[in-house]
Coordinates of C-alpha atoms and ligand atoms in Angstrom, one line a residue:
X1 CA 35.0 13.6 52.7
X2 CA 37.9 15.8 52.2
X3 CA 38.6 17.0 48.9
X4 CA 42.8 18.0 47.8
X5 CA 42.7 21.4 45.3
X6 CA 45.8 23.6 44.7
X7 CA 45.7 26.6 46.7
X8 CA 47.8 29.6 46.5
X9 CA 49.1 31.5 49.4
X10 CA 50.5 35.1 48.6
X11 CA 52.8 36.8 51.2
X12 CA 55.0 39.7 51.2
X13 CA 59.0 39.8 51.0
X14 CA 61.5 41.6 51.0
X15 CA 64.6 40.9 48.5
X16 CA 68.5 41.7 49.0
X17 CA 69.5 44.3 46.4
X18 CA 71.4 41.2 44.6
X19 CA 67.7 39.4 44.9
X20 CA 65.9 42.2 43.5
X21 CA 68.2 42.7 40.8
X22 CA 68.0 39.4 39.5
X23 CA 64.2 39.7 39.8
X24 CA 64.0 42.6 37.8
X25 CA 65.9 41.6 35.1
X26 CA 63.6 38.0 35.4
X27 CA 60.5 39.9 34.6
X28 CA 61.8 41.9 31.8
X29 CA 63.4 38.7 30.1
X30 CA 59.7 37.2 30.6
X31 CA 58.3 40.2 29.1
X32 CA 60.4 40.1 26.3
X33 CA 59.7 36.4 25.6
X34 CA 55.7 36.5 26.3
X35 CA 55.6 39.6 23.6
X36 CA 58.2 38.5 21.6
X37 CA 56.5 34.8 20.9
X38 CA 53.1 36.8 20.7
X39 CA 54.3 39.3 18.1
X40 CA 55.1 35.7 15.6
X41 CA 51.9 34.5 16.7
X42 CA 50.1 37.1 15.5
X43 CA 51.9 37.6 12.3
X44 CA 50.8 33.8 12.0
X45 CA 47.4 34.3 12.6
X46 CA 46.7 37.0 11.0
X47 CA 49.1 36.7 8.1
X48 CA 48.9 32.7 7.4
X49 CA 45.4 31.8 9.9
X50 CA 47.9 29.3 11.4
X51 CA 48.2 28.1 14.8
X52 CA 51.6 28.3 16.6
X53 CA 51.7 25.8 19.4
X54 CA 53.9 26.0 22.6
X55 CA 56.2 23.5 21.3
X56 CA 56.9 25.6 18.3
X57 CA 57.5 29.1 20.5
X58 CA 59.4 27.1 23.0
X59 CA 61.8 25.8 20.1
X60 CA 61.7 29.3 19.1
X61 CA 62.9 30.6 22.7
X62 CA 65.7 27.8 22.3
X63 CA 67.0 29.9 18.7
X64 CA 66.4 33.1 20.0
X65 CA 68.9 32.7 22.9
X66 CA 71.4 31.4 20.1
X67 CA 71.6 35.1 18.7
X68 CA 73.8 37.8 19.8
X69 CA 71.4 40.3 20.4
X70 CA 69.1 38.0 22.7
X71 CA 71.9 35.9 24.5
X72 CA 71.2 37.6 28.1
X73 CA 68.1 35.4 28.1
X74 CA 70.7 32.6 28.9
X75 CA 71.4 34.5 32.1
X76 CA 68.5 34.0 33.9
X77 CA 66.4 31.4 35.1
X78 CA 64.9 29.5 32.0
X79 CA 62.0 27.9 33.5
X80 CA 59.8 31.7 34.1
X81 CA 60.5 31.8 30.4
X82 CA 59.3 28.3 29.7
X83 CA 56.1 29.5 32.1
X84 CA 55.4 32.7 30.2
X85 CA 55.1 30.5 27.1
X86 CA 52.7 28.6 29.2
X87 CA 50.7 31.6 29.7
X88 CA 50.8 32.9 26.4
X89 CA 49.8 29.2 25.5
X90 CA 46.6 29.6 27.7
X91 CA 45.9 33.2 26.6
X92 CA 45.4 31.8 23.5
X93 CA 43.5 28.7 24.2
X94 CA 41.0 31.1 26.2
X95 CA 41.0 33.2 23.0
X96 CA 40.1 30.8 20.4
X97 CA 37.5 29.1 22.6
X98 CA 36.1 32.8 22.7
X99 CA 36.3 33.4 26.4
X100 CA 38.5 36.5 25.9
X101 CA 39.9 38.9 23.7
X102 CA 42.9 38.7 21.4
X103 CA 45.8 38.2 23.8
X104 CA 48.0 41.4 24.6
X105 CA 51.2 42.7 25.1
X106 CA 52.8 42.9 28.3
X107 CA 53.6 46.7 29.2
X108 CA 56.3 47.4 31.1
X109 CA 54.8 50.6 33.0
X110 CA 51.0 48.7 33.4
X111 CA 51.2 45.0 33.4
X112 CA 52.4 43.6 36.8
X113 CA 55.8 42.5 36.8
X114 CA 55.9 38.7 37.5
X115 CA 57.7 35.4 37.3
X116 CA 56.9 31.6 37.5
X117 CA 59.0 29.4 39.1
X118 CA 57.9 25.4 38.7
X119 CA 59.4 22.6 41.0
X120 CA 62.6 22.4 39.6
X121 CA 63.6 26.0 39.7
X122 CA 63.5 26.8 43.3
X123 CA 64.3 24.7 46.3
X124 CA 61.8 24.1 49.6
X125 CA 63.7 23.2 53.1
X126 CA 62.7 24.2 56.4
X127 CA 60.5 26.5 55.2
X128 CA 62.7 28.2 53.8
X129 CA 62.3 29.3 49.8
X130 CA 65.5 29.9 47.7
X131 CA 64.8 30.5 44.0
X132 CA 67.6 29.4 40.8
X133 CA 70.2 31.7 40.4
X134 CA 70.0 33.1 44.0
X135 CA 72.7 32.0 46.9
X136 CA 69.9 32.9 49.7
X137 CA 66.2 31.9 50.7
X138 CA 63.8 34.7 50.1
X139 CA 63.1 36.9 53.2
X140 CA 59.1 36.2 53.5
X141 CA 56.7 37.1 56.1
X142 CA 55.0 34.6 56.6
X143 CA 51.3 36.4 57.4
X144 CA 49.7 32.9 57.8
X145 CA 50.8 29.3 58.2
X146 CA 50.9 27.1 54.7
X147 CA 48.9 23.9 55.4
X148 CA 50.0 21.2 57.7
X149 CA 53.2 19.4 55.7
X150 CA 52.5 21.2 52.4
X151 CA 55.1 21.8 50.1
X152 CA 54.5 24.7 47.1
X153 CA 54.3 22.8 43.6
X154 CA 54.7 26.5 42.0
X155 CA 55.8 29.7 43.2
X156 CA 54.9 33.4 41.4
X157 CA 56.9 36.2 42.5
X158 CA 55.7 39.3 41.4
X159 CA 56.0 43.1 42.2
X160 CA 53.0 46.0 42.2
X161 CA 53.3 49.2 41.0
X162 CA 53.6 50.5 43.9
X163 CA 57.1 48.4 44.9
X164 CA 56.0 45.5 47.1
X165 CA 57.1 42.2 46.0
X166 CA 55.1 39.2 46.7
X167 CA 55.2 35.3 46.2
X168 CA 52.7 33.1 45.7
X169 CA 53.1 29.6 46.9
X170 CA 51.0 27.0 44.8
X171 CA 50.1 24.2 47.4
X172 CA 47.9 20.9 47.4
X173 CA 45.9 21.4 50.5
X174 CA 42.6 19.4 51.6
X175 CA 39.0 21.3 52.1
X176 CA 36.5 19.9 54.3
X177 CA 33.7 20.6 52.7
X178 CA 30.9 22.7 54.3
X179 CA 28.3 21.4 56.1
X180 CA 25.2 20.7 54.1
X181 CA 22.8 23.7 53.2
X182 CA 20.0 23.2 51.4
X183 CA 19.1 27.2 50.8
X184 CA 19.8 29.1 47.1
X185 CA 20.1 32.1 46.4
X186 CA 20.1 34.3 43.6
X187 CA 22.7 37.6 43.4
X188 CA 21.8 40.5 41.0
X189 CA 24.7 42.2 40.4
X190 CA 24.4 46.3 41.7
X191 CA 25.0 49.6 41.2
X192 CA 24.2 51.7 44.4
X193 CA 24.7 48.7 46.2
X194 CA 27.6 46.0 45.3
X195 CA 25.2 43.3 45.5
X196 CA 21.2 42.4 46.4
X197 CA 20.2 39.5 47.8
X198 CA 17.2 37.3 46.4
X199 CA 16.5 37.8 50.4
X200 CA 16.1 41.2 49.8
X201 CA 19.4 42.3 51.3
X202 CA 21.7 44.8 50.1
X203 CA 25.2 44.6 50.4
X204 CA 26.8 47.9 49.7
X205 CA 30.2 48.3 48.6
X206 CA 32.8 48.7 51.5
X207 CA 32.6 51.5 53.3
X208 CA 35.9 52.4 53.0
X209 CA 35.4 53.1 49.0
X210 CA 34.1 56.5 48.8
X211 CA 37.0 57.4 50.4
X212 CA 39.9 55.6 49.1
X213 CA 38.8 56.9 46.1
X214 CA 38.5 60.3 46.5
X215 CA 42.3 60.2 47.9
X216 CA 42.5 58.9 44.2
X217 CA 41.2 61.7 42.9
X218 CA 43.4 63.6 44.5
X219 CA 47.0 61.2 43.9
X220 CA 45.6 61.5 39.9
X221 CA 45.6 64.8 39.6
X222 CA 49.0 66.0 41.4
X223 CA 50.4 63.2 39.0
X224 CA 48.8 64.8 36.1
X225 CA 50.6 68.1 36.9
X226 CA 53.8 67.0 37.3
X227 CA 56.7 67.1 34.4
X228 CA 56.9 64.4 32.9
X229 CA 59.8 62.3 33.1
X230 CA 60.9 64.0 36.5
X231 CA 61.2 62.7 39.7
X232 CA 58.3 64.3 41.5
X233 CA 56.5 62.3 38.7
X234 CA 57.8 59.0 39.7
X235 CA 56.4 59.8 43.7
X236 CA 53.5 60.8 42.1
X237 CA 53.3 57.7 40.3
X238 CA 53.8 55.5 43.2
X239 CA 51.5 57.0 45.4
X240 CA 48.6 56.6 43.1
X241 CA 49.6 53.1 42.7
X242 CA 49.8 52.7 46.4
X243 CA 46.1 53.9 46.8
X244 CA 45.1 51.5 43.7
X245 CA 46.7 48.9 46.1
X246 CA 45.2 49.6 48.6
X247 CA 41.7 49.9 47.2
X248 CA 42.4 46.4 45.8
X249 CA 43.8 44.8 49.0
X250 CA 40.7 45.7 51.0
X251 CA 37.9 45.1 48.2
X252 CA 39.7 41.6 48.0
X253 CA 39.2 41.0 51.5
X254 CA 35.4 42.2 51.2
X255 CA 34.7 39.7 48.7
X256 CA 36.2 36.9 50.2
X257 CA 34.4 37.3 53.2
X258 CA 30.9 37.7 51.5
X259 CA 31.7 34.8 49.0
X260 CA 32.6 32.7 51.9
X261 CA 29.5 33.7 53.7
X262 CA 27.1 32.7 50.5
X263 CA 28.7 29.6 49.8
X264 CA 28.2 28.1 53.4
X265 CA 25.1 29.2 54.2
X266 CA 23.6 28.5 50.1
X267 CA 23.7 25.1 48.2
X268 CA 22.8 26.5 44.9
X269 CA 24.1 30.4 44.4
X270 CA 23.1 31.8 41.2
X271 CA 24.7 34.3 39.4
X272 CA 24.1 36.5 35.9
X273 CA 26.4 36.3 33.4
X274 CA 27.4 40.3 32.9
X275 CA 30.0 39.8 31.0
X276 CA 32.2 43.3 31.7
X277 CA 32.8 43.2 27.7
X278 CA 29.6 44.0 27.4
X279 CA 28.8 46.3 29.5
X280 CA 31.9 48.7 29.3
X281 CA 30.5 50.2 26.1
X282 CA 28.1 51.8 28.6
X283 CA 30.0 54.4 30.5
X284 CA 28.2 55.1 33.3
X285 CA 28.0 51.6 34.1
X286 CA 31.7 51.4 33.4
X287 CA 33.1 52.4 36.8
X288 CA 30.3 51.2 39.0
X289 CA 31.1 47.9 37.3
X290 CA 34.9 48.0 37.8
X291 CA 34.0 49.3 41.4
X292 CA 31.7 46.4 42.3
X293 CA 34.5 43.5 41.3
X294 CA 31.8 41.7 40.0
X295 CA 34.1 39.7 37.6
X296 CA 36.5 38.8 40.9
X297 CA 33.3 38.1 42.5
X298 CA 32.1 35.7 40.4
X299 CA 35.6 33.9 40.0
X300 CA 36.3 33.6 43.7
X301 CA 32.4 31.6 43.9
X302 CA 33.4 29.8 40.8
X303 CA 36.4 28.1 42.7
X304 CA 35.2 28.3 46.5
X305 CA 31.7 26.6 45.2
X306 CA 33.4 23.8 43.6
X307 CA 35.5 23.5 46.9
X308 CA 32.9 23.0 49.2
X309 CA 30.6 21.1 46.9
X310 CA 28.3 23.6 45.8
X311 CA 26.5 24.5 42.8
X312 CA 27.0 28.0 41.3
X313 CA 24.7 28.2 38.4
X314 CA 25.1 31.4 35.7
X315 CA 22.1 32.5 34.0
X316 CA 22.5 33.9 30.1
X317 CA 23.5 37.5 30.2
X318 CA 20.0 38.1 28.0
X319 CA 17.5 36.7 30.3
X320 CA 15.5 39.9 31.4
X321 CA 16.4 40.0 35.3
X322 CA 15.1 43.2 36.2
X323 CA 12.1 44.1 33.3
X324 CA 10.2 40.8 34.1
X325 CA 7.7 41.0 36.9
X326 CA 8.2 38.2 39.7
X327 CA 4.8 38.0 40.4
X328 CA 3.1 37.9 37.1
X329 CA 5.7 36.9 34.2
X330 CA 5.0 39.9 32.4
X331 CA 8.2 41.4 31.0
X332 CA 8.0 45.5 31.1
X333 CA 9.1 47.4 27.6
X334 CA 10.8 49.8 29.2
X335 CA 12.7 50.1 32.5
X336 CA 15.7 52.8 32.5
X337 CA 18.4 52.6 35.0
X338 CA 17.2 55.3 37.2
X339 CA 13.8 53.7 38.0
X340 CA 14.7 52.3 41.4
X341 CA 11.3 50.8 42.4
X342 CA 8.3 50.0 39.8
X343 CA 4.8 48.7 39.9
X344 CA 3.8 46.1 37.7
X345 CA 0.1 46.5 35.6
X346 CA -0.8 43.2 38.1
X347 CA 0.0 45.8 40.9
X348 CA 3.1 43.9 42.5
X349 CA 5.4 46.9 43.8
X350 CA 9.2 45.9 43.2
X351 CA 12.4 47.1 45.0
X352 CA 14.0 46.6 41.2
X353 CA 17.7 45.3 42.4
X354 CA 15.6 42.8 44.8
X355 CA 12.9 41.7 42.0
X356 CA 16.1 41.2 39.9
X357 CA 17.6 38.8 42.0
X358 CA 14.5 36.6 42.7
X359 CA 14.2 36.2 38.9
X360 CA 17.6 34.9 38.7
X361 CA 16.8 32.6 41.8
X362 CA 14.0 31.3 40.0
X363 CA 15.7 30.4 37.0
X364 CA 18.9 29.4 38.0
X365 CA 16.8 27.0 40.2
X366 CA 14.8 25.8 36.8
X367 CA 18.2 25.6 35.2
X368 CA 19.4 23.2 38.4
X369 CA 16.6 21.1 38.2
X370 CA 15.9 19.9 34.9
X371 CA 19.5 20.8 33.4
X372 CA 18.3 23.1 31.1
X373 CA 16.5 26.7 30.4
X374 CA 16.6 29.9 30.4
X375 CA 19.2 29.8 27.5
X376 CA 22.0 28.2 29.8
X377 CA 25.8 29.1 28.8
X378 CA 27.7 27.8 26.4
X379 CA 30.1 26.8 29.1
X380 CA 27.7 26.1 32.0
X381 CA 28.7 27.1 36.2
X382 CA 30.3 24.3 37.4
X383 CA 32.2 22.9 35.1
X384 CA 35.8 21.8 34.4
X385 CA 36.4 25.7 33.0
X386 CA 36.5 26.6 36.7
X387 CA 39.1 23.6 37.7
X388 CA 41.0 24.8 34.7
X389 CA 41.3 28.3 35.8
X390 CA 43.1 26.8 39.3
X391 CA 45.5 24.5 37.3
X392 CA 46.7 27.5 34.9
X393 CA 45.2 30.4 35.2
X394 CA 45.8 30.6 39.0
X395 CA 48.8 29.0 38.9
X396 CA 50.2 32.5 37.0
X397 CA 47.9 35.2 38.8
X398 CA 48.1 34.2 42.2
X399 CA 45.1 35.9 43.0
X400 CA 43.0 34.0 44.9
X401 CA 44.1 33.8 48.1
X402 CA 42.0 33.1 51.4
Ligands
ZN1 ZN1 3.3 41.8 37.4

C-alpha cells in the first residue's frame, strides 16, 4: 500500500539581479519580523509569564506596517512574514513542550537567510516557478525530476553563506513502502567511528572528513588574520563558508545513504537518545559529536522509518549502553572513554562501541515488545512528533532531501 507524505526537493538557482534583490530584502524583512515578534514575546514571558499566540504577533505585524519607521514591510511579499510567525510560533511550541531551548534571534551574519512562500504567493505552470512580486520564473536546475504530476504546496528559498541560493519545493509524493524485513538493529552512536553496528560493524565517518577539515583549518586561520571589515576578509569569509558547505553537502549525502540502507534492510532500528544538550558540556565529545551528525542522523530515520513502515525505537539517554556487560547484566563502575575493549569479571571480552550497541538492541527490542522499559521517552520513536517535524518543521528547513 502506498502511503502520500510531504516531501521536499531542494535545488539550486540562480536569480536575476532584480530577483536577488528582492530576495534579499525578503530575508531581512523576515528577520526583522521573526526577532522583532520574539523580542515582545519574551518581554511577555519573562516580564508578565504570558503567552503570546500567533494570532496576537500576526495582528501585531498588521500595526507595525502602519508606522513610519516599519512601512517597507509593505513592500514585500507578506506571506514569508506571515510564515516566519509560523516558525517563531513552532519555536515556541517546541520550547514550552521542552524539546528545545528558549527560541533565538536570527543573526544576520550566522543564521541562514531564508523565505517561505505558501500556495498563494507564488505561481506553478509548466514547471515553471515564479514567486509574488517577481515578473519572471526562477532560473532552477532542476538536478532531479519532482514526482510524477506533483505540484509544490510550499516553497523555501534560501541562500548559504557561501552565496548559493536554493529552493525547496514542499510536494505530496507517494512511498512504496519497503519490502518486509524482519531484522533490528541497534546503533551506538561513535566516536572513532561514526556509527557501530549491533552486527559488529563499524561505519567510519566519510572518508573525505579528515580532509575537508583540515582545508578548514587552514580557510579559519587566513580569516582570522585578516582586517577586519576589509575585503580580503569577506573572501576569507566565503571561502570558509564554502568548505563548511561542502563538508555539509557530502556528510548529508553519507547519511542518507546509510539511513536508507538501515531502514530497508531493519524492521525495528534502535537508537539512543544522546541528546547533543547534554553532551556539549563535555568538550572533547563536542566536535566528534557535531562531526558524527548524529542529531541529523537520527532525524533523517525518524522520518524515512515512518515512510517505509518501520519502527525506530529511542532508548532513555540514562540506560547504561556501554558499562553493562551483554553477557552477564553486570553494570561496570567505571569505564572512561579511552578504554576501547574491556573484560567483564564473567570473562566476556567486549569491543565497547559493539557491546554498546547490542545493549541498545536488546532493550529497544524489550521496549518494542511489551511497550514499555528501560525508562522509555517522554515522547516515544514513532510517534506523531516525527509527522509534526515534516508538516512544520520541514516545511521551513528544507533539509531533508533524498
Ligand atoms: Zn559480564
Amino acid at each position: 500500500m502506498t502511503q502520500q507524505v510531504k516531501r521536499a526537493f531542494k535545488y539550486r538557482f540562480y536569480p536575476t539581479d532584480e530577483q536577488a534583490a528582492e530576495l534579499s530584502r525578503t530575508f531581512g524583512c523576515v528577520r526583522l519580523v521573526y526577532n522583532k515578534a520574539l523580542e515582545e514575546r519574551t518581554r511577555a514571558w519573562y516580564g508578565e509569564q504570558r503567552r503570546v499566540s500567533y494570532v496576537q504577533s500576526s495582528a501585531a505585524l498588521t500595526e507595525w506596517k502602519k508606522t513610519k519607521e516599519l512601512s517597507f514591510l509593505t513592500q514585500v511579499s507578506s506571506v514569508p512574514l506571515q510564515q516566519a510567525l509560523r516558525h517563531l510560533q513552532t519555536a515556541f511550541a517546541n520550547f514550552f513542550a521542552k524539546r528545545t531551548q528558549y527560541p533565538r534571534y536570527k543573526s544576520r551574519k550566522k543564521s541562514r537567510a531564508s523565505a517561505e512562500y505558501t500556495r498563494s504567493a507564488f505561481t506553478w505552470r509548466d514547471g515553471q516557478l515564479t514567486l509574488a512580486k517577481m515578473a519572471q520564473p526562477l532560473d532552477i536546475r532542476w538536478s532531479r525530476p519532482l514526482p510524477e504530476g506533483s505540484e509544490p504546496t510550499t516553497v523555501t528559498v534560501s541562500r548559504d553563506a557561501a552565496g548559493r541560493w536554493f529552493v525547496s519545493l514542499l510536494c505530496q509524493d507517494s512511498i512504496v513502502p519497503a519490502p518486509a524485513a524482519t531484522a533490528a538493529i541497534g546503533l551506538d552512536a561513535g566516536i572513532t567511528s561514526l556509527v557501530t553496528l549491533s552486527t559488529g560493524e563499524k561505519i567510519a565517518n566519510p572518508r573525505y572528513e579528515r580532509r575537508d577539515r583540515a582545508r578548514l583549518a587552514k580557510a579559519q586561520r587566513e580569516l582570522s588574520r585578516k582586517a577586519k571589515g576589509s575585503a580580503n576578509r569577506e573572501k576569507a569569509r566565503r571561502r570558509v563558508a564554502k568548505v563548511h558547505a561542502r563538508i555539509a553537502d557530502r556528510r548529508r549525502d553519507f547519511l542518507h545513504k546509510l539511513s536508507t540502507r538501515l531502514v530497508r534492510e531493519n524492521q525495528v532500528v534502535v537508537i539512543e537518545d544522546l541528546t547533543v544538550r547534554n553532551l556539549l558540556k563535555n568538550g572533547r565529545l563536542a566536535r566528534a559529536i557535531s562531526d558524527a551528525a548524529w542529531t541529523d542522523l537520527r532525524m533523517i530515520l525518524e522520518y524515512k522509518c515512518a515512510w517505509y513502515g518501520r519502527e525506530l525505537v529511542v532508548i532513555d539517554r540514562w540506560f547504561p549502553s556501554s558499562k553493562l556487560c551483554g553477557t552477564c547484566g553486570k553494570v561496570c563502575e567505571k569505564l572512561p572513554l579511552n578504554v576501547r575493549v574491556w573484560t567483564c569479571d564473567c570473562g566476556a571480552w567486549h569491543d565497547r562501541d559493539v557491546n554498546a550497541a547490542r545493549n541498545i538492541l536488546a532493550a529497544g527490542l524489550a521496549v518494542s515488545a511489551c511497550g514499555d522499559g528501560v525508562r522509555p521517552q517522554r515522547e516515544s520513536s514513532r510517534t506523531g512528533r516525527s509527522s509534526v517535524k515534516q508538516e512544520t518543521q520541514r516545511a521551513t528547513a528544507g533539509v531533508p532531501r533524498l
